[in-house]
């Protein structure tokens, strides 16, 4: 039947499930933790037990409590960085697509230069200037990722602007703002959303890397990267301290990547009756 609804792709379901688990853990951490992060009453490097489900670190702090707060920080940095990358990237990309040819070429060359640098390296440079903090890490990662979104927005926008329905809209007297809001943005949105979902996973890895290097959120914040750094010296005697945050990072990154792949499959324009849609 032509009106039959398409079922969500399996990767989309898996991605939603994995991401939802981390979201729930982060939400619970806002209201309840097994132990305060400053509580060092537990024995040093204790194994999992009824009192400490994941054990304790070398200072006697509960690992489960740190893991829960780490989920909140990872999601906060990821969401904030994606919001910054989306805002800057879409504005720059649209501006380049709508500008004169020489301005567009200048923007394109500048974006290629920025993209050539790894996200983590650019983030480290920004954090080194601003100082280590949760906001600095979020802003640095978002700024580094914005170039990718800007280039994608520019390419997609230029493609839409060449379509016949945009030419018809211009002929009918639709102003530039109307063309952007009614035709360009609705048609590029699915691809941009998928790319932002992928960038979220990159942001999580970048935040963990910065925290591992001591450039992330400072103590008493507990981040997964810092947990890995603190556990590296005791990984043989107390492996849970390294395994737990490692699994958490993998689960969240895989979750958002599966989510992005599922969204790409679900919104694949080749499965529609027509390519670009005019709204």
XYZ file of N, CA and C in Angstrom:
837
model
N 0.852 -1.195 0.000
C 0.000 0.000 0.000
C 0.880 1.234 0.000
N 0.463 2.257 -0.770
C 1.261 3.466 -0.868
C 1.253 4.251 0.429
N 0.190 4.088 1.234
C 0.091 4.855 2.475
C 0.644 4.126 3.682
N 1.288 2.980 3.471
C 1.810 2.207 4.582
C 2.925 2.967 5.279
N 2.931 2.888 6.583
C 3.932 3.596 7.366
C 5.215 2.774 7.413
N 6.331 3.473 7.302
C 7.618 2.799 7.414
C 7.968 2.582 8.877
N 8.495 1.407 9.166
C 8.904 1.116 10.532
C 10.279 1.712 10.798
N 10.507 2.164 12.025
C 11.825 2.693 12.358
C 12.909 1.640 12.148
N 14.050 2.066 11.654
C 15.150 1.153 11.424
C 15.676 0.625 12.756
N 16.243 -0.611 12.722
C 16.710 -1.250 13.952
C 17.772 -0.413 14.650
N 18.677 0.195 13.871
C 19.720 1.010 14.497
C 19.139 2.223 15.212
N 18.031 2.743 14.703
C 17.377 3.874 15.368
C 16.841 3.453 16.728
N 16.237 2.286 16.794
C 15.692 1.782 18.060
C 16.816 1.537 19.066
N 17.908 0.907 18.602
C 19.040 0.643 19.495
C 19.657 1.948 19.983
N 19.801 2.899 19.074
C 20.371 4.187 19.456
C 19.529 4.906 20.486
N 18.213 4.887 20.297
C 17.317 5.525 21.265
C 17.425 4.841 22.624
N 17.501 3.502 22.618
C 17.565 2.754 23.873
C 18.849 3.067 24.643
N 19.996 3.026 23.958
C 21.262 3.285 24.635
C 21.330 4.722 25.154
N 20.897 5.657 24.329
C 20.923 7.058 24.746
C 19.960 7.310 25.897
N 18.803 6.642 25.864
C 17.809 6.829 26.918
C 18.332 6.356 28.268
N 19.106 5.266 28.275
C 19.663 4.764 29.532
C 20.560 5.826 30.172
N 21.423 6.436 29.359
C 22.320 7.469 29.890
C 21.516 8.688 30.338
N 20.489 9.033 29.574
C 19.639 10.166 29.960
C 18.973 9.930 31.307
N 18.479 8.727 31.524
C 17.816 8.395 32.786
C 18.805 8.483 33.942
N 20.002 7.928 33.745
C 21.026 7.972 34.793
C 21.381 9.417 35.129
N 21.551 10.243 34.101
C 21.884 11.646 34.332
C 20.752 12.372 35.048
N 19.513 12.082 34.655
C 18.369 12.732 35.298
C 18.267 12.330 36.773
N 18.488 11.067 37.071
C 18.428 10.596 38.462
C 19.507 11.282 39.303
N 20.689 11.510 38.698
C 21.790 12.120 39.448
C 21.480 13.535 39.911
N 20.499 14.179 39.271
C 20.112 15.524 39.683
C 19.404 15.525 41.039
N 18.776 14.399 41.377
C 17.963 14.336 42.588
C 18.512 13.358 43.634
N 19.286 12.396 43.190
C 19.748 11.372 44.135
C 21.084 10.806 43.703
N 21.987 10.634 44.671
C 23.253 9.951 44.462
C 23.465 8.985 45.626
N 24.070 7.830 45.376
C 24.333 6.905 46.484
C 25.155 7.559 47.595
N 26.156 8.351 47.204
C 27.005 9.057 48.162
C 27.381 10.420 47.572
N 27.581 11.434 48.405
C 28.096 12.712 47.891
C 29.483 12.504 47.269
N 29.801 13.323 46.283
C 31.093 13.165 45.613
C 32.263 13.432 46.556
N 32.021 14.209 47.593
C 33.095 14.526 48.539
C 33.229 13.493 49.656
N 32.360 12.491 49.668
C 32.379 11.471 50.728
C 33.526 10.497 50.481
N 34.477 10.473 51.379
C 35.616 9.549 51.267
C 35.591 8.513 52.386
N 34.392 8.213 52.888
C 34.278 7.275 54.015
C 34.486 5.830 53.605
N 34.377 5.538 52.318
C 34.593 4.159 51.875
C 36.061 3.792 51.914
N 36.347 2.508 52.002
C 37.734 2.060 51.981
C 38.371 2.317 50.626
N 39.676 2.442 50.616
C 40.382 2.712 49.363
C 40.361 1.492 48.444
N 39.966 1.725 47.183
C 39.999 0.706 46.128
C 39.238 -0.555 46.519
N 38.088 -0.366 47.163
C 37.243 -1.520 47.483
C 36.562 -2.036 46.220
N 36.321 -3.326 46.153
C 35.616 -3.916 45.038
C 34.116 -3.715 45.175
N 33.358 -4.093 44.177
C 31.896 -3.968 44.240
C 31.329 -4.707 45.455
N 30.361 -4.056 46.110
C 29.734 -4.626 47.293
C 28.333 -4.074 47.426
N 27.634 -4.507 48.467
C 26.275 -4.016 48.694
C 26.276 -2.523 49.020
N 27.326 -2.041 49.675
C 27.403 -0.630 50.035
C 27.868 0.222 48.852
N 28.758 -0.318 48.064
C 29.291 0.393 46.896
C 29.201 -0.552 45.695
N 28.177 -0.350 44.890
C 27.876 -1.317 43.819
C 29.014 -1.449 42.805
N 29.750 -0.375 42.583
C 30.880 -0.443 41.661
C 32.222 -0.356 42.377
N 32.192 -0.283 43.685
C 33.414 -0.159 44.448
C 33.774 1.300 44.705
N 35.009 1.517 45.129
C 35.487 2.869 45.451
C 36.809 3.130 44.732
N 37.185 4.419 44.675
C 38.452 4.771 44.048
C 39.557 4.830 45.093
N 40.705 5.360 44.701
C 41.857 5.377 45.605
C 41.693 6.345 46.764
N 40.698 7.241 46.695
C 40.420 8.157 47.800
C 39.242 7.697 48.651
N 38.642 6.576 48.297
C 37.504 6.070 49.047
C 36.165 6.617 48.593
N 36.109 7.239 47.413
C 34.864 7.799 46.890
C 34.093 6.748 46.103
N 32.790 6.829 46.160
C 31.927 5.856 45.493
C 31.994 6.034 43.977
N 32.294 4.963 43.258
C 32.444 5.034 41.808
C 31.103 5.199 41.103
N 30.045 4.590 41.632
C 28.732 4.719 40.999
C 28.265 6.172 41.018
N 28.488 6.859 42.123
C 28.104 8.274 42.212
C 28.861 9.103 41.182
N 30.150 8.840 41.042
C 30.946 9.555 40.047
C 30.472 9.247 38.635
N 30.129 7.997 38.385
C 29.668 7.594 37.057
C 28.362 8.304 36.701
N 27.466 8.428 37.671
C 26.190 9.094 37.430
C 26.379 10.574 37.135
N 27.231 11.241 37.913
C 27.504 12.655 37.658
C 28.234 12.819 36.331
N 29.102 11.865 35.997
C 29.795 11.903 34.716
C 28.844 11.836 33.541
N 27.757 11.073 33.678
C 26.748 11.013 32.617
C 26.107 12.381 32.414
N 25.831 13.071 33.510
C 25.238 14.406 33.409
C 26.184 15.375 32.716
N 27.465 15.325 33.076
C 28.441 16.231 32.467
C 28.616 15.926 30.988
N 28.688 14.639 30.635
C 28.861 14.258 29.232
C 27.694 14.760 28.388
N 26.477 14.596 28.889
C 25.304 15.050 28.141
C 25.234 16.572 28.086
N 25.609 17.231 29.176
C 25.586 18.694 29.198
C 26.566 19.271 28.193
N 27.787 18.759 28.208
C 28.800 19.245 27.273
C 28.415 18.894 25.844
N 27.929 17.666 25.632
C 27.540 17.262 24.288
C 26.420 18.124 23.730
N 25.380 18.341 24.538
C 24.245 19.149 24.079
C 24.655 20.606 23.877
N 25.440 21.142 24.806
C 25.877 22.527 24.666
C 26.775 22.734 23.459
N 27.701 21.802 23.242
C 28.603 21.922 22.100
C 27.842 21.810 20.788
N 26.871 20.907 20.730
C 26.068 20.757 19.512
C 25.239 22.015 19.259
N 24.695 22.607 20.325
C 23.916 23.837 20.162
C 24.790 24.972 19.621
N 26.011 25.091 20.151
C 26.929 26.122 19.657
C 27.321 25.848 18.217
N 27.640 24.588 17.912
C 28.031 24.233 16.546
C 26.889 24.459 15.571
N 25.663 24.140 15.978
C 24.509 24.333 15.097
C 24.259 25.808 14.840
N 24.300 26.609 15.897
C 24.039 28.047 15.744
C 25.073 28.715 14.843
N 26.349 28.525 15.177
C 27.405 29.150 14.382
C 27.486 28.547 12.987
N 27.419 27.227 12.914
C 27.582 26.558 11.630
C 26.487 26.882 10.635
N 25.245 26.879 11.087
C 24.131 27.165 10.183
C 24.167 28.615 9.731
N 24.449 29.534 10.646
C 24.515 30.951 10.274
C 25.640 31.210 9.271
N 26.813 30.660 9.541
C 27.945 30.859 8.631
C 27.682 30.181 7.291
N 27.147 28.961 7.336
C 26.876 28.240 6.095
C 25.849 28.928 5.225
N 24.771 29.419 5.847
C 23.752 30.148 5.085
C 24.329 31.450 4.528
N 25.116 32.139 5.349
C 25.713 33.377 4.883
C 26.617 33.166 3.683
N 27.405 32.090 3.723
C 28.296 31.797 2.603
C 27.506 31.428 1.350
N 26.448 30.642 1.517
C 25.649 30.204 0.367
C 24.921 31.362 -0.298
N 24.544 32.368 0.495
C 23.789 33.494 -0.043
C 24.668 34.656 -0.472
N 25.955 34.602 -0.151
C 26.854 35.716 -0.434
C 27.338 35.682 -1.883
N 28.069 36.724 -2.247
C 28.668 36.786 -3.576
C 29.736 35.694 -3.721
N 30.106 35.415 -4.963
C 30.998 34.291 -5.241
C 32.328 34.418 -4.510
N 32.942 35.618 -4.495
C 34.258 35.748 -3.873
C 34.184 35.607 -2.360
N 33.064 36.059 -1.775
C 32.884 35.875 -0.328
C 32.677 34.398 -0.011
N 31.887 33.729 -0.829
C 31.651 32.298 -0.652
C 32.960 31.521 -0.751
N 33.788 31.864 -1.729
C 35.073 31.173 -1.892
C 35.985 31.403 -0.690
N 35.949 32.622 -0.141
C 36.766 32.925 1.031
C 36.316 32.113 2.242
N 35.005 32.077 2.459
C 34.466 31.273 3.567
C 34.817 29.801 3.382
N 34.666 29.316 2.161
C 34.936 27.907 1.880
C 36.385 27.548 2.179
N 37.311 28.403 1.764
C 38.732 28.141 2.025
C 39.035 28.183 3.523
N 38.437 29.145 4.227
C 38.661 29.249 5.673
C 38.120 28.022 6.406
N 36.946 27.540 5.990
C 36.366 26.369 6.626
C 37.224 25.134 6.387
N 37.766 25.008 5.194
C 38.627 23.862 4.898
C 39.866 23.862 5.789
N 40.407 25.042 6.056
C 41.579 25.145 6.921
C 41.229 24.721 8.340
N 40.088 25.202 8.847
C 39.682 24.864 10.217
C 39.379 23.374 10.343
N 38.703 22.818 9.350
C 38.344 21.399 9.395
C 39.581 20.505 9.354
N 40.665 21.006 8.758
C 41.887 20.212 8.667
C 42.486 19.921 10.039
N 42.173 20.751 11.035
C 42.674 20.528 12.388
C 41.706 19.623 13.151
N 42.213 18.647 13.908
C 41.337 17.790 14.712
C 40.543 18.602 15.735
N 39.328 18.141 16.022
C 38.477 18.830 16.990
C 39.163 18.948 18.345
N 39.799 17.876 18.780
C 40.433 17.882 20.101
C 41.558 18.908 20.168
N 42.350 19.031 19.091
C 43.457 19.987 19.086
C 42.938 21.415 19.174
N 41.910 21.741 18.399
C 41.339 23.084 18.461
C 40.735 23.360 19.832
N 40.064 22.348 20.388
C 39.469 22.514 21.716
C 40.543 22.753 22.772
N 41.647 22.036 22.666
C 42.747 22.218 23.618
C 43.312 23.638 23.540
N 43.420 24.173 22.329
C 43.940 25.530 22.170
C 43.013 26.553 22.821
N 41.703 26.389 22.612
C 40.739 27.329 23.186
C 40.727 27.223 24.705
N 40.732 25.999 25.227
C 40.718 25.808 26.681
C 41.995 26.350 27.305
N 43.109 26.198 26.608
C 44.376 26.714 27.131
C 44.333 28.237 27.282
N 43.597 28.904 26.405
C 43.480 30.364 26.474
C 42.486 30.786 27.547
N 41.333 30.104 27.593
C 40.265 30.494 28.514
C 40.421 29.919 29.913
N 41.159 28.842 30.047
C 41.256 28.165 31.336
C 40.295 26.996 31.413
N 40.663 25.993 32.189
C 39.862 24.771 32.285
C 38.590 25.020 33.083
N 37.455 24.737 32.471
C 36.161 24.807 33.130
C 35.152 24.074 32.267
N 33.982 23.818 32.828
C 32.938 23.126 32.069
C 32.491 23.973 30.881
N 32.336 25.279 31.091
C 31.920 26.166 30.010
C 32.999 26.257 28.927
N 34.260 26.355 29.329
C 35.343 26.450 28.352
C 35.395 25.209 27.475
N 35.240 24.039 28.096
C 35.260 22.799 27.321
C 34.093 22.754 26.347
N 32.914 23.153 26.815
C 31.729 23.136 25.946
C 31.885 24.098 24.783
N 32.312 25.320 25.076
C 32.476 26.316 24.025
C 33.563 25.912 23.036
N 34.673 25.389 23.545
C 35.783 25.012 22.675
C 35.388 23.895 21.720
N 34.697 22.891 22.238
C 34.292 21.769 21.394
C 33.255 22.226 20.367
N 32.290 23.024 20.809
C 31.275 23.524 19.883
C 31.874 24.387 18.789
N 32.821 25.248 19.152
C 33.475 26.105 18.178
C 34.256 25.277 17.161
N 34.933 24.245 17.642
C 35.716 23.404 16.739
C 34.821 22.632 15.773
N 33.646 22.216 16.225
C 32.747 21.428 15.373
C 31.922 22.285 14.420
N 31.834 23.580 14.680
C 30.963 24.438 13.877
C 31.397 24.511 12.420
N 32.691 24.332 12.154
C 33.168 24.403 10.770
C 32.575 23.285 9.923
N 32.444 22.096 10.498
C 31.867 20.971 9.761
C 30.408 21.248 9.415
N 29.663 21.774 10.382
C 28.256 22.087 10.141
C 28.130 23.223 9.137
N 29.029 24.195 9.212
C 28.981 25.324 8.281
C 29.203 24.865 6.850
N 30.185 24.005 6.645
C 30.450 23.534 5.284
C 29.286 22.711 4.748
N 28.726 21.848 5.590
C 27.589 21.038 5.153
C 26.386 21.920 4.842
N 26.134 22.915 5.696
C 25.017 23.832 5.462
C 25.204 24.597 4.160
N 26.412 25.048 3.907
C 26.701 25.787 2.675
C 26.422 24.932 1.449
N 26.908 23.691 1.454
C 26.728 22.810 0.289
C 25.250 22.518 0.046
N 24.545 22.168 1.118
C 23.128 21.829 0.976
C 22.302 23.047 0.567
N 22.608 24.195 1.150
C 21.844 25.408 0.846
C 22.024 25.829 -0.607
N 23.249 25.769 -1.097
C 23.487 26.124 -2.497
C 22.736 25.182 -3.438
N 22.640 23.935 -3.056
C 21.911 22.970 -3.887
C 20.419 23.305 -3.924
N 19.870 23.657 -2.765
C 18.444 23.997 -2.716
C 18.174 25.294 -3.479
N 19.061 26.262 -3.344
C 18.860 27.556 -3.997
C 18.851 27.455 -5.520
N 19.357 26.363 -6.054
C 19.368 26.168 -7.499
C 18.118 25.448 -8.011
N 17.240 25.042 -7.097
C 16.038 24.326 -7.497
C 15.010 25.268 -8.119
N 14.137 24.691 -8.945
C 13.150 25.485 -9.674
C 12.133 26.135 -8.748
N 11.768 25.449 -7.660
C 10.745 26.033 -6.789
C 11.271 27.272 -6.068
N 12.601 27.356 -5.853
C 13.176 28.565 -5.279
C 13.146 29.699 -6.300
N 13.449 29.361 -7.557
C 13.365 30.364 -8.622
C 11.944 30.893 -8.754
N 10.964 29.985 -8.655
C 9.561 30.401 -8.726
C 9.199 31.290 -7.548
N 9.730 30.980 -6.372
C 9.448 31.797 -5.193
C 10.026 33.192 -5.347
N 11.220 33.294 -5.897
C 11.817 34.606 -6.128
C 11.005 35.397 -7.141
N 10.564 34.707 -8.182
C 9.772 35.375 -9.218
C 8.462 35.910 -8.662
N 7.890 35.167 -7.716
C 6.614 35.578 -7.136
C 6.759 36.700 -6.115
N 7.990 37.088 -5.820
C 8.214 38.202 -4.915
C 8.573 37.818 -3.499
N 8.817 36.548 -3.218
C 9.211 36.121 -1.868
C 10.581 36.707 -1.528
N 10.701 37.327 -0.363
C 11.975 37.935 0.017
C 12.974 36.871 0.477
N 14.191 37.312 0.724
C 15.275 36.382 1.067
C 14.983 35.613 2.347
N 14.451 36.305 3.354
C 14.125 35.644 4.620
C 13.074 34.567 4.407
N 12.081 34.856 3.576
C 11.048 33.871 3.300
C 11.587 32.661 2.569
N 12.504 32.877 1.642
C 13.102 31.750 0.919
C 13.896 30.868 1.868
N 14.640 31.497 2.773
C 15.450 30.721 3.713
C 14.578 29.921 4.668
N 13.564 30.565 5.243
C 12.742 29.906 6.261
C 11.732 28.917 5.675
N 11.226 29.189 4.482
C 10.179 28.340 3.892
C 10.717 27.253 2.977
N 11.894 27.459 2.414
C 12.388 26.512 1.427
C 13.747 25.906 1.793
N 14.703 26.746 2.175
C 16.053 26.235 2.416
C 16.124 25.409 3.696
N 15.773 26.023 4.814
C 15.900 25.331 6.098
C 15.076 24.042 6.188
N 13.804 24.022 5.750
C 13.060 22.756 5.831
C 13.686 21.631 5.025
N 14.323 21.949 3.908
C 14.884 20.909 3.060
C 16.246 20.412 3.520
N 17.011 21.257 4.202
C 18.322 20.819 4.674
C 18.266 20.284 6.105
N 17.158 20.506 6.794
C 17.061 20.133 8.214
C 17.331 18.658 8.487
N 16.739 17.694 7.732
C 16.993 16.283 8.051
C 18.478 15.915 8.023
N 19.194 16.371 7.005
C 20.617 16.050 6.905
C 21.415 16.739 7.997
N 21.064 17.965 8.317
C 21.768 18.691 9.372
C 21.563 18.009 10.723
N 20.345 17.564 10.987
C 20.056 16.890 12.261
C 20.886 15.617 12.395
N 20.988 14.848 11.322
C 21.794 13.627 11.347
C 23.256 13.968 11.630
N 23.772 14.995 10.964
C 25.163 15.397 11.185
C 25.387 15.876 12.615
N 24.421 16.597 13.180
C 24.553 17.060 14.565
C 24.551 15.887 15.543
N 23.769 14.858 15.241
C 23.775 13.666 16.095
C 25.151 13.006 16.090
N 25.788 12.951 14.919
C 27.141 12.409 14.841
C 28.132 13.298 15.595
N 27.951 14.604 15.476
C 28.835 15.529 16.175
C 28.691 15.421 17.689
N 27.504 15.025 18.152
C 27.292 14.834 19.590
C 28.250 13.761 20.115
N 28.361 12.653 19.385
C 29.281 11.604 19.795
C 30.720 12.086 19.820
N 31.091 12.887 18.823
C 32.443 13.454 18.799
C 32.660 14.367 20.003
N 31.631 15.132 20.358
C 31.740 16.030 21.502
C 31.946 15.256 22.801
N 31.258 14.137 22.957
C 31.412 13.314 24.160
C 32.846 12.792 24.265
N 33.380 12.300 23.151
C 34.758 11.816 23.156
C 35.749 12.946 23.424
N 35.490 14.113 22.846
C 36.385 15.245 23.061
C 36.370 15.688 24.524
N 35.181 15.707 25.129
C 35.084 16.100 26.540
C 35.826 15.107 27.427
N 35.672 13.809 27.142
C 36.373 12.795 27.926
C 37.890 12.942 27.764
N 38.326 13.272 26.554
C 39.756 13.445 26.306
C 40.301 14.670 27.038
N 39.551 15.772 26.988
C 39.982 16.967 27.701
C 40.056 16.724 29.211
N 39.054 16.028 29.735
C 39.058 15.728 31.171
C 40.210 14.803 31.529
N 40.506 13.864 30.661
C 41.626 12.952 30.895
C 42.939 13.723 30.974
N 43.049 14.775 30.162
C 44.263 15.586 30.142
C 44.258 16.685 31.204
N 43.173 16.762 31.985
C 43.083 17.783 33.018
C 42.601 19.120 32.515
N 41.978 19.150 31.326
C 41.506 20.402 30.735
C 39.985 20.492 30.700
N 39.321 19.571 31.370
C 37.867 19.575 31.390
C 37.330 20.256 32.629
N 36.141 19.815 33.044
C 35.521 20.386 34.240
C 36.390 20.091 35.464
N 36.752 21.111 36.242
C 37.625 20.900 37.394
C 36.888 20.205 38.535
N 37.627 19.599 39.486
C 37.001 19.003 40.668
C 36.205 20.065 41.421
N 35.121 19.696 42.134
C 34.715 18.323 42.450
C 33.858 17.646 41.378
N 33.709 18.263 40.206
C 32.968 17.603 39.145
C 33.614 16.271 38.796
N 32.790 15.278 38.585
C 33.290 13.950 38.232
C 32.942 13.675 36.779
N 33.943 13.562 35.944
C 33.719 13.258 34.532
C 34.328 11.903 34.214
N 33.812 11.284 33.168
C 34.296 9.956 32.797
C 35.768 9.991 32.405
N 36.202 11.042 31.746
C 37.607 11.146 31.374
C 38.520 11.222 32.578
N 38.120 11.999 33.584
C 38.933 12.092 34.796
C 38.937 10.761 35.545
N 37.804 10.063 35.542
C 37.764 8.749 36.192
C 38.761 7.798 35.547
N 38.858 7.834 34.219
C 39.827 6.989 33.522
C 41.254 7.388 33.890
N 41.501 8.684 33.954
C 42.849 9.148 34.280
C 43.252 8.731 35.687
N 42.328 8.858 36.633
C 42.631 8.521 38.024
C 42.769 7.018 38.227
N 42.115 6.215 37.356
C 42.137 4.769 37.530
C 43.270 4.093 36.774
N 44.003 4.830 35.955
C 45.010 4.171 35.124
C 46.145 3.555 35.940
N 46.435 4.128 37.092
C 47.507 3.583 37.912
C 47.101 2.372 38.719
N 45.802 2.127 38.856
C 45.323 0.998 39.661
C 44.449 0.053 38.837
N 44.627 0.068 37.512
C 43.752 -0.718 36.652
C 43.920 -2.215 36.885
N 45.075 -2.660 37.331
C 45.294 -4.086 37.566
C 44.729 -4.533 38.909
N 44.792 -3.668 39.908
C 44.299 -4.032 41.237
C 42.820 -3.708 41.422
N 42.320 -2.675 40.740
C 40.905 -2.284 40.832
C 40.410 -1.922 39.439
N 40.186 -2.924 38.591
C 39.853 -2.669 37.180
C 38.504 -1.990 36.956
N 37.586 -2.120 37.903
C 36.250 -1.538 37.707
C 36.328 -0.030 37.544
N 37.293 0.596 38.197
C 37.433 2.043 38.098
C 37.699 2.526 36.692
N 38.312 1.685 35.882
C 38.564 2.039 34.488
C 37.525 1.452 33.551
N 37.036 0.265 33.874
C 36.075 -0.414 33.004
C 34.733 0.317 32.977
N 34.255 0.752 34.143
C 32.936 1.383 34.228
C 32.827 2.649 33.381
N 33.724 3.634 33.542
C 33.605 4.825 32.687
C 33.886 4.512 31.220
N 34.742 3.530 30.952
C 35.004 3.156 29.566
C 33.758 2.621 28.885
N 33.043 1.749 29.587
C 31.797 1.205 29.032
C 30.766 2.317 28.866
N 30.712 3.229 29.816
C 29.748 4.336 29.728
C 30.016 5.200 28.495
N 31.279 5.520 28.244
C 31.621 6.327 27.069
C 31.246 5.594 25.791
N 31.594 4.318 25.725
C 31.286 3.523 24.529
C 29.777 3.442 24.314
N 29.025 3.224 25.390
C 27.569 3.096 25.269
C 26.939 4.381 24.742
N 27.371 5.529 25.272
C 26.773 6.792 24.834
C 27.169 7.129 23.399
N 28.439 6.947 23.061
C 28.890 7.259 21.698
C 28.235 6.320 20.692
N 28.186 5.028 21.012
C 27.499 4.092 20.117
C 26.018 4.436 20.005
N 25.424 4.829 21.120
C 24.004 5.172 21.107
C 23.698 6.328 20.168
N 24.468 7.404 20.266
C 24.190 8.561 19.405
C 24.575 8.271 17.956
N 25.605 7.430 17.731
C 25.961 7.063 16.362
C 24.886 6.186 15.726
N 24.378 5.225 16.497
C 23.265 4.416 16.000
C 22.038 5.283 15.745
N 21.828 6.244 16.638
C 20.704 7.157 16.468
C 20.853 7.963 15.179
N 22.064 8.429 14.914
C 22.314 9.183 13.680
C 22.123 8.301 12.447
N 22.647 7.073 12.504
C 22.480 6.162 11.364
C 21.008 5.835 11.146
N 20.277 5.622 12.243
C 18.856 5.330 12.113
C 18.078 6.501 11.544
N 18.416 7.714 11.984
C 17.757 8.901 11.441
C 18.068 9.070 9.960
N 19.320 8.775 9.562
C 19.680 8.876 8.148
C 18.874 7.884 7.320
N 18.736 6.679 7.845
C 17.963 5.663 7.129
C 16.483 6.031 7.066
N 15.981 6.552 8.175
C 14.554 6.866 8.255
C 14.184 8.080 7.422
N 15.132 9.018 7.279
C 14.853 10.243 6.528
C 15.547 10.259 5.179
N 15.967 9.098 4.696
C 16.687 9.011 3.423
C 15.834 9.586 2.293
N 16.284 10.665 1.659
C 15.469 11.271 0.611
C 15.285 10.383 -0.608
N 16.144 9.389 -0.812
C 15.993 8.504 -1.968
C 14.783 7.606 -1.831
N 14.230 7.505 -0.625
C 13.049 6.673 -0.417
C 11.762 7.463 -0.561
N 11.906 8.760 -0.790
C 10.711 9.563 -0.973
C 10.328 9.577 -2.445
N 9.130 10.031 -2.722
C 8.675 10.090 -4.101
C 9.419 11.144 -4.894
N 9.854 12.190 -4.217
C 10.610 13.244 -4.881
C 11.806 13.603 -4.015
N 12.759 14.285 -4.629
C 13.985 14.611 -3.902
C 13.760 15.710 -2.909
N 13.953 16.955 -3.316
C 13.769 18.075 -2.416
C 12.285 18.394 -2.273
N 11.911 18.807 -1.099
C 10.510 19.143 -0.838
C 10.358 20.643 -0.676
N 9.392 21.190 -1.336
C 9.073 22.602 -1.138
C 7.915 22.709 -0.178
N 8.097 23.504 0.849
C 7.038 23.636 1.859
C 6.545 25.062 1.884
